[in-house]
mmCIF file of C-alpha atoms in Angstrom:
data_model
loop_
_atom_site.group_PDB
_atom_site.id
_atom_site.type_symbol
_atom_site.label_atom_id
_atom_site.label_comp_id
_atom_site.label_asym_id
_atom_site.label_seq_id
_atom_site.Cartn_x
_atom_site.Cartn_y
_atom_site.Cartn_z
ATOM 1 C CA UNK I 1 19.645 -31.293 23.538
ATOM 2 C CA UNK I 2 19.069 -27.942 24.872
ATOM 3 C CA UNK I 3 15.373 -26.644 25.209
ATOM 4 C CA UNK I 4 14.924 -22.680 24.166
ATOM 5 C CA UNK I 5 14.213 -20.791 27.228
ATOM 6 C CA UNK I 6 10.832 -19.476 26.561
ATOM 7 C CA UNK I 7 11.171 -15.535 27.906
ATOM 8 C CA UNK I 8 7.983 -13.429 28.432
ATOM 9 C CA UNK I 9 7.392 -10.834 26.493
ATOM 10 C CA UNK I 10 6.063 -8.758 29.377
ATOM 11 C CA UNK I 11 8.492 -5.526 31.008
ATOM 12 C CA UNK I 12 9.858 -6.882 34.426
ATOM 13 C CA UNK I 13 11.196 -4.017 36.156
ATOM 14 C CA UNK I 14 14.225 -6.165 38.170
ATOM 15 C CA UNK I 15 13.617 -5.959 42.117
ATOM 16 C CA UNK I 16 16.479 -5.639 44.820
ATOM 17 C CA UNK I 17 17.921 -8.533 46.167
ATOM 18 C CA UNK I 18 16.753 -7.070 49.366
ATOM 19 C CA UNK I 19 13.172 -6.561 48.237
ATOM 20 C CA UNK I 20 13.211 -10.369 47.465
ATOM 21 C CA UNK I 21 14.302 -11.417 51.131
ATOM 22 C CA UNK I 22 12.021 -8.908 53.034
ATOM 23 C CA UNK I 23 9.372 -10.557 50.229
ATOM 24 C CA UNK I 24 10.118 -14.105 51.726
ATOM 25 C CA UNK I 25 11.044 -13.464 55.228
ATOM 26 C CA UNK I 26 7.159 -11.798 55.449
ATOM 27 C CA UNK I 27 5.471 -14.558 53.934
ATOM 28 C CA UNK I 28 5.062 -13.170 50.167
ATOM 29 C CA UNK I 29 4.930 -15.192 47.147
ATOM 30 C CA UNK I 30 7.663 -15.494 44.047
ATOM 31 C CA UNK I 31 6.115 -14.490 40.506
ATOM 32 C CA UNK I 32 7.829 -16.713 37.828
ATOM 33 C CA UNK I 33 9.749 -13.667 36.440
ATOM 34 C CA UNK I 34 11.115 -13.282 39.945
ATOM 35 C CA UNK I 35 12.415 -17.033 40.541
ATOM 36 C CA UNK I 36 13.472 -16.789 36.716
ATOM 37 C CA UNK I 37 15.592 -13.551 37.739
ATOM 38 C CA UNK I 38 17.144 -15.367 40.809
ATOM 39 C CA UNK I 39 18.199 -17.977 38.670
ATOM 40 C CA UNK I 40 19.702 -15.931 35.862
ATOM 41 C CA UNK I 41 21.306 -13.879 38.446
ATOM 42 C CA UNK I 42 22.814 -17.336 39.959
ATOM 43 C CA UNK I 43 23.848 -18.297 36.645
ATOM 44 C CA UNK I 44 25.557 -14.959 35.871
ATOM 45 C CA UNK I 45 27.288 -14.915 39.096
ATOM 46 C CA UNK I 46 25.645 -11.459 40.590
ATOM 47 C CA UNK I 47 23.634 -12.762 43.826
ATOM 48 C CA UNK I 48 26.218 -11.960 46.739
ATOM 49 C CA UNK I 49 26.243 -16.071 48.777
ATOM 50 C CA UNK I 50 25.418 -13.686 51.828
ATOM 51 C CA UNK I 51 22.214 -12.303 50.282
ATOM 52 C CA UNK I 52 21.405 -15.944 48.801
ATOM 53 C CA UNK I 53 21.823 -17.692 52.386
ATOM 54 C CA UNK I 54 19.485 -15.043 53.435
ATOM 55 C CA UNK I 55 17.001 -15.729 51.100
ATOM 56 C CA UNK I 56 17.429 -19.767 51.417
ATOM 57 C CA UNK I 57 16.767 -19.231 54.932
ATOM 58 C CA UNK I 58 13.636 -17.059 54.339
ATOM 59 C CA UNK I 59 12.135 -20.081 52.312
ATOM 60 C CA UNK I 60 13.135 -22.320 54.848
ATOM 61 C CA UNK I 61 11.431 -20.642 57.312
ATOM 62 C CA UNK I 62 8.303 -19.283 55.354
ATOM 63 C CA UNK I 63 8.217 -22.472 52.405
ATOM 64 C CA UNK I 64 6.684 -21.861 49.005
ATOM 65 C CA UNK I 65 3.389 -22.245 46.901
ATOM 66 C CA UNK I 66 2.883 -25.496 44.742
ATOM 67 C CA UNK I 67 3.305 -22.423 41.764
ATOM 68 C CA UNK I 68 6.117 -21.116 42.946
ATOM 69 C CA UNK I 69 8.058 -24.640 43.342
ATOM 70 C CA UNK I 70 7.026 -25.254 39.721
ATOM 71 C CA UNK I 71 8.645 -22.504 39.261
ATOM 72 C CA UNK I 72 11.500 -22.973 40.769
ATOM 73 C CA UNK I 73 12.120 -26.297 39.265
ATOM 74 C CA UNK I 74 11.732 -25.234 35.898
ATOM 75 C CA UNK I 75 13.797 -22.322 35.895
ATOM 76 C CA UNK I 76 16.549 -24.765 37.371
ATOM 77 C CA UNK I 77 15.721 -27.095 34.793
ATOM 78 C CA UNK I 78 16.392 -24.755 32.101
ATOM 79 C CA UNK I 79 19.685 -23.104 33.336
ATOM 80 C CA UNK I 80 21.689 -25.956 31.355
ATOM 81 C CA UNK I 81 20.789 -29.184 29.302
ATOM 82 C CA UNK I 82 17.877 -30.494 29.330
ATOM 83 C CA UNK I 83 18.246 -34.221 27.335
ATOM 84 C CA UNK I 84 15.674 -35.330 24.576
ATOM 85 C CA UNK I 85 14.922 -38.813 25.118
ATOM 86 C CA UNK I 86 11.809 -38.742 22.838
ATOM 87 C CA UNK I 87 13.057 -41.469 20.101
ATOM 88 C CA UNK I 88 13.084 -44.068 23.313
ATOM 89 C CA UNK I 89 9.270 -45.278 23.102
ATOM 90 C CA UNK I 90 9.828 -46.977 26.377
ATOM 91 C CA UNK I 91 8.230 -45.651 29.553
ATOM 92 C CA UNK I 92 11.553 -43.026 31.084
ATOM 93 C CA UNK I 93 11.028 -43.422 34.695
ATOM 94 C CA UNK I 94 13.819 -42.508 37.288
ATOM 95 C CA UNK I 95 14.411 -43.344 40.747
ATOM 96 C CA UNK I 96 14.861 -40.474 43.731
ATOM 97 C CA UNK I 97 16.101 -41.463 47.325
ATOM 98 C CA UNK I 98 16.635 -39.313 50.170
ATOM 99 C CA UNK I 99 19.496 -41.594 51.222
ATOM 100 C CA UNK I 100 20.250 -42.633 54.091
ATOM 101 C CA UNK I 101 21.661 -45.863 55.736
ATOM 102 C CA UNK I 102 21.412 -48.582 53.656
ATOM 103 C CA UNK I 103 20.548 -47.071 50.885
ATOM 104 C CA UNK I 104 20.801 -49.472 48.530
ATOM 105 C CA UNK I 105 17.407 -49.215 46.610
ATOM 106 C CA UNK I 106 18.525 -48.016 42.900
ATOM 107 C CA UNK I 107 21.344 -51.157 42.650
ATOM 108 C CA UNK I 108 18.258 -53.202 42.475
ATOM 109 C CA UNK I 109 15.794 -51.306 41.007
ATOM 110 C CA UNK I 110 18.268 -50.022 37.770
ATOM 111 C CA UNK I 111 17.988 -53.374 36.293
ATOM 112 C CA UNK I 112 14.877 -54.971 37.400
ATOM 113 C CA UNK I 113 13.391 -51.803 35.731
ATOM 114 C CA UNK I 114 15.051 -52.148 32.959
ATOM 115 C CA UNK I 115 14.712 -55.779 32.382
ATOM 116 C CA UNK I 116 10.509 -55.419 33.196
ATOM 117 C CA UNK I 117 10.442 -52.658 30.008
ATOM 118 C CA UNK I 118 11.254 -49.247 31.426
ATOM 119 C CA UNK I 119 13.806 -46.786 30.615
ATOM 120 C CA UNK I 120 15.977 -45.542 33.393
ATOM 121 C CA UNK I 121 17.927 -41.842 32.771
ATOM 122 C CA UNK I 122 19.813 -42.065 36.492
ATOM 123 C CA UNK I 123 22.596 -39.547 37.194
ATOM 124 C CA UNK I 124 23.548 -39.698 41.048
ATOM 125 C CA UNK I 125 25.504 -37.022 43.481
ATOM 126 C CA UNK I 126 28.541 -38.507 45.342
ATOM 127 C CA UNK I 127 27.707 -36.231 48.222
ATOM 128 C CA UNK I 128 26.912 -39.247 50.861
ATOM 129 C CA UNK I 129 26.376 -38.368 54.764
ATOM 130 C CA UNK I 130 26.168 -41.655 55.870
ATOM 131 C CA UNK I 131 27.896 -44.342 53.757
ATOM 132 C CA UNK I 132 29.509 -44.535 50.103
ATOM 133 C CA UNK I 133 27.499 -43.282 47.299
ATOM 134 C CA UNK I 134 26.249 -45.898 44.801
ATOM 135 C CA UNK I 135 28.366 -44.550 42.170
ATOM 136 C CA UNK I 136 31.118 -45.636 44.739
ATOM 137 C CA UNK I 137 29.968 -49.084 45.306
ATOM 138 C CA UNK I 138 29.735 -49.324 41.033
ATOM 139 C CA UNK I 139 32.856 -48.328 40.319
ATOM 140 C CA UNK I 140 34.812 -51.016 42.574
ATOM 141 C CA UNK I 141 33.558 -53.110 39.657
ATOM 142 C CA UNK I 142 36.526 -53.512 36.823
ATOM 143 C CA UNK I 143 35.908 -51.179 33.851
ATOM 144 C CA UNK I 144 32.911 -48.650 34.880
ATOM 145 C CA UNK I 145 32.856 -45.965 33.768
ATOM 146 C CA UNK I 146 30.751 -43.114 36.050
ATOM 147 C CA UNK I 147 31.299 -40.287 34.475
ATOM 148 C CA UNK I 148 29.790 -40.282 30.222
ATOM 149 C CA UNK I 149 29.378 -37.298 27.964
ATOM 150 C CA UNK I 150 24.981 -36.482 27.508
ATOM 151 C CA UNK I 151 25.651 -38.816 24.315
ATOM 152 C CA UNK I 152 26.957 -41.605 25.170
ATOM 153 C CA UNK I 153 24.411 -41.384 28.383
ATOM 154 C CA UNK I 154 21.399 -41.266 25.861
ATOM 155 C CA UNK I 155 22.724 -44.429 24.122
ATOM 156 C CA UNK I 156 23.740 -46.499 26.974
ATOM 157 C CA UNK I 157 19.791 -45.946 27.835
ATOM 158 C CA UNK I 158 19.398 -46.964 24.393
ATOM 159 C CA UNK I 159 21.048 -50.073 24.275
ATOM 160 C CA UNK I 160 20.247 -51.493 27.723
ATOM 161 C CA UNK I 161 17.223 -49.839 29.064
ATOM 162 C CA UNK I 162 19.332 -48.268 31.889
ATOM 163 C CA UNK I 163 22.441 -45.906 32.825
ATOM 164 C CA UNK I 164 23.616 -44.575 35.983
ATOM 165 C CA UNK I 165 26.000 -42.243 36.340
ATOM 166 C CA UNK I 166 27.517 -39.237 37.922
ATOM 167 C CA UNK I 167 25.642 -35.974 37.972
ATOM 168 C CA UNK I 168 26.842 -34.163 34.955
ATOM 169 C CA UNK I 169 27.895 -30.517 35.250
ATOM 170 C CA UNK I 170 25.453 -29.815 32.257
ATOM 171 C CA UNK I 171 22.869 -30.584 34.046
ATOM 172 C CA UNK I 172 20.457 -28.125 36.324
ATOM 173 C CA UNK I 173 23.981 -26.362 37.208
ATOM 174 C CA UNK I 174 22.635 -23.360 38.854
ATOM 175 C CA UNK I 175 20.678 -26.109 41.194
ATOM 176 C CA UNK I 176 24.148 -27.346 42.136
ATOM 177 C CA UNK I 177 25.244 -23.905 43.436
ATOM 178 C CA UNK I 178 22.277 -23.635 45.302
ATOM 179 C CA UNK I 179 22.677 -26.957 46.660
ATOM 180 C CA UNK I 180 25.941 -26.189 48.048
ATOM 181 C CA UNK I 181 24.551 -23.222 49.815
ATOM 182 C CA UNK I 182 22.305 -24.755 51.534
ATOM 183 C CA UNK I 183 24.902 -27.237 52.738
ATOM 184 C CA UNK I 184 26.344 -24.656 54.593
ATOM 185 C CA UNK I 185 23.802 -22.484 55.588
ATOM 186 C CA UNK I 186 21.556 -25.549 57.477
ATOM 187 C CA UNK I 187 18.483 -25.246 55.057
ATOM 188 C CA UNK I 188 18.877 -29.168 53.233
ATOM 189 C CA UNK I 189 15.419 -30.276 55.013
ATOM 190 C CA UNK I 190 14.016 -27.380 52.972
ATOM 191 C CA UNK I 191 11.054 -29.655 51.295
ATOM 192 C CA UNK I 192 10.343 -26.771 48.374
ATOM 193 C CA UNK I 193 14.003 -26.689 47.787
ATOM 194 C CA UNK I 194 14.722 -30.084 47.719
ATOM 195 C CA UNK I 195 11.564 -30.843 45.266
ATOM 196 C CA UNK I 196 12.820 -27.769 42.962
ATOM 197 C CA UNK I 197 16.001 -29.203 42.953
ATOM 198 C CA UNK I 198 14.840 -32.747 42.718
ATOM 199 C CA UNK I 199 12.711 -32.325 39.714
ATOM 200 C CA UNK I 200 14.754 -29.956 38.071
ATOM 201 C CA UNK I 201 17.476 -32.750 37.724
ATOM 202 C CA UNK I 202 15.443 -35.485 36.524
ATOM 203 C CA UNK I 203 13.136 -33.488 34.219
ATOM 204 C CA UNK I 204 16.692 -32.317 32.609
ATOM 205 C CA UNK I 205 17.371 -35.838 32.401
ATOM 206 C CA UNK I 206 14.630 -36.673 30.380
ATOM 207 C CA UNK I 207 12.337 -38.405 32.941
ATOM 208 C CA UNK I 208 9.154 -39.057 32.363
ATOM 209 C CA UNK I 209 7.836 -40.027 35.645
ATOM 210 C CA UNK I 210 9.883 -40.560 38.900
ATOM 211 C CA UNK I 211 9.730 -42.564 41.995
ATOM 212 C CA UNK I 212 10.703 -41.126 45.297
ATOM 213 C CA UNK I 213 11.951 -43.918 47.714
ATOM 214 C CA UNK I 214 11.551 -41.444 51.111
ATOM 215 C CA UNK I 215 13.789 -42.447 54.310
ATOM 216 C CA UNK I 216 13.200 -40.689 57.883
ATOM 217 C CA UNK I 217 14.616 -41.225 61.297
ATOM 218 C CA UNK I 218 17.569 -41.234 62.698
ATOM 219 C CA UNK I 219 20.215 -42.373 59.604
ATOM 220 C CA UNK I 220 18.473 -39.638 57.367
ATOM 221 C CA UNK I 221 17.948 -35.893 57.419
ATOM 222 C CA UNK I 222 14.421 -36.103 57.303
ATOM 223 C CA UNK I 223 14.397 -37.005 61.403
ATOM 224 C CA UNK I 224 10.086 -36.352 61.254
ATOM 225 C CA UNK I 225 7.648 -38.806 59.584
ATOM 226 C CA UNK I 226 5.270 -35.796 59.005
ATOM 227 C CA UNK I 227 7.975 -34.201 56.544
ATOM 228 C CA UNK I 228 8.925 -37.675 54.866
ATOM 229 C CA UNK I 229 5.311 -38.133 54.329
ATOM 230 C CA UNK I 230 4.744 -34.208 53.077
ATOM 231 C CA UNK I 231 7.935 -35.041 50.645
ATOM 232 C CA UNK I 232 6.492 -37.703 49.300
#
């Protein structure tokens, strides 16, 4: 299931950590061999959290190129599994929510999807602000299982045109410690991060195409229409 990580063959002389926040913080712009680096560094465990949170809030501040969120989100992508679902000839779409109150959008939409033609790869966080995650709501039901191996996720998608499940730790995992990071450190709203990290999942996942159900206001983190509506 794993995609080779293409590498350029060009010398990249490895910047500072430091060089990459003052970068940032004065309104520069990532190469791809310098988000690539962040990641690997992520992934290898040798970017001090102090000097990530710095950089995190750098971008949050001074945001990022279309390029550079490409970027981003494929580098993520690649840092783990990425699933083939090219023997499914059915349309892979999935289904992204900001959450919120109420959200109750992919319950519906799973099977309706599913039963209309389409393929839906859905892995979901349990990480809920506001109310139970849908994985939570699922597994009152008698026998579901949330949490399958990449195989028997590919042929549950196979068999009924639809699986959701918990996030799997194969999956985008550098994306996860970034994601935690920016729990802490106040830079969620981030709208670069949260596409990178967005599209790095469901890419992984084998999407094709993905629909982004956007909430704002006051039961969401998105409190301003104008982000929702830049999100989307």
């Amino acid at each position: 299931m794993m995609r080779k990580k293409i590498v350029s063959t060009r010398k990249f002389i490895k910047p500072s950590f430091t060089f990459l926040i003052e970068k940032k913080r004065d309104g520069g712009e990532f190469t791809q061999e310098e988000i690539r680096y962040i990641v690997d560094s992520l992934m290898d465990g040798v970017l001090p959290q102090y000097q990530l949170s710095a950089m995190a809030m750098a971008i949050y501040f001074q945001g990022m190129s279309a390029q550079e969120t490409a970027a981003l989100a494929e580098e993520l992508m690649l840092s783990g599994e990425v699933i083939d679902l090219s023997k499914i000839t059915k349309p892979k779409i999935d289904k992204y929510s900001t959450g919120g109150v109420g959200d109750i959008t992919s319950l519906v939409l799973a099977p309706l999807a599913a039963a209309s033609g389409v393929a839906m790869p859905m892995m979901n966080g349990v990480d809920e602000e506001f109310v139970i995650s849908n994985l939570d709501k699922l597994s009152a039901i008698p026998g579901f299982n949330p949490e399958l191996e990449l195989k028997d996720f590919v042929q549950q998608i196979k068999k009924t045109g639809c699986a959701m499940v918990k996030q799997h730790k194969e999956i985008a995992p550098v994306d996860e410690i970034l994601y935690q990071m920016r729990k802490n450190t106040g830079t969620i709203p981030s709208l670069p991060l949260i596409t990178g990290s967005v599209l790095s999942r469901k890419l992984a996942q084998g999407a094709e195409g993905l629909v982004v159900d956007v909430k704002w206001g006051n039961g969401s983190f998105i409190r301003d229409v104008e982000k929702a509506r830049q999100l989307a």
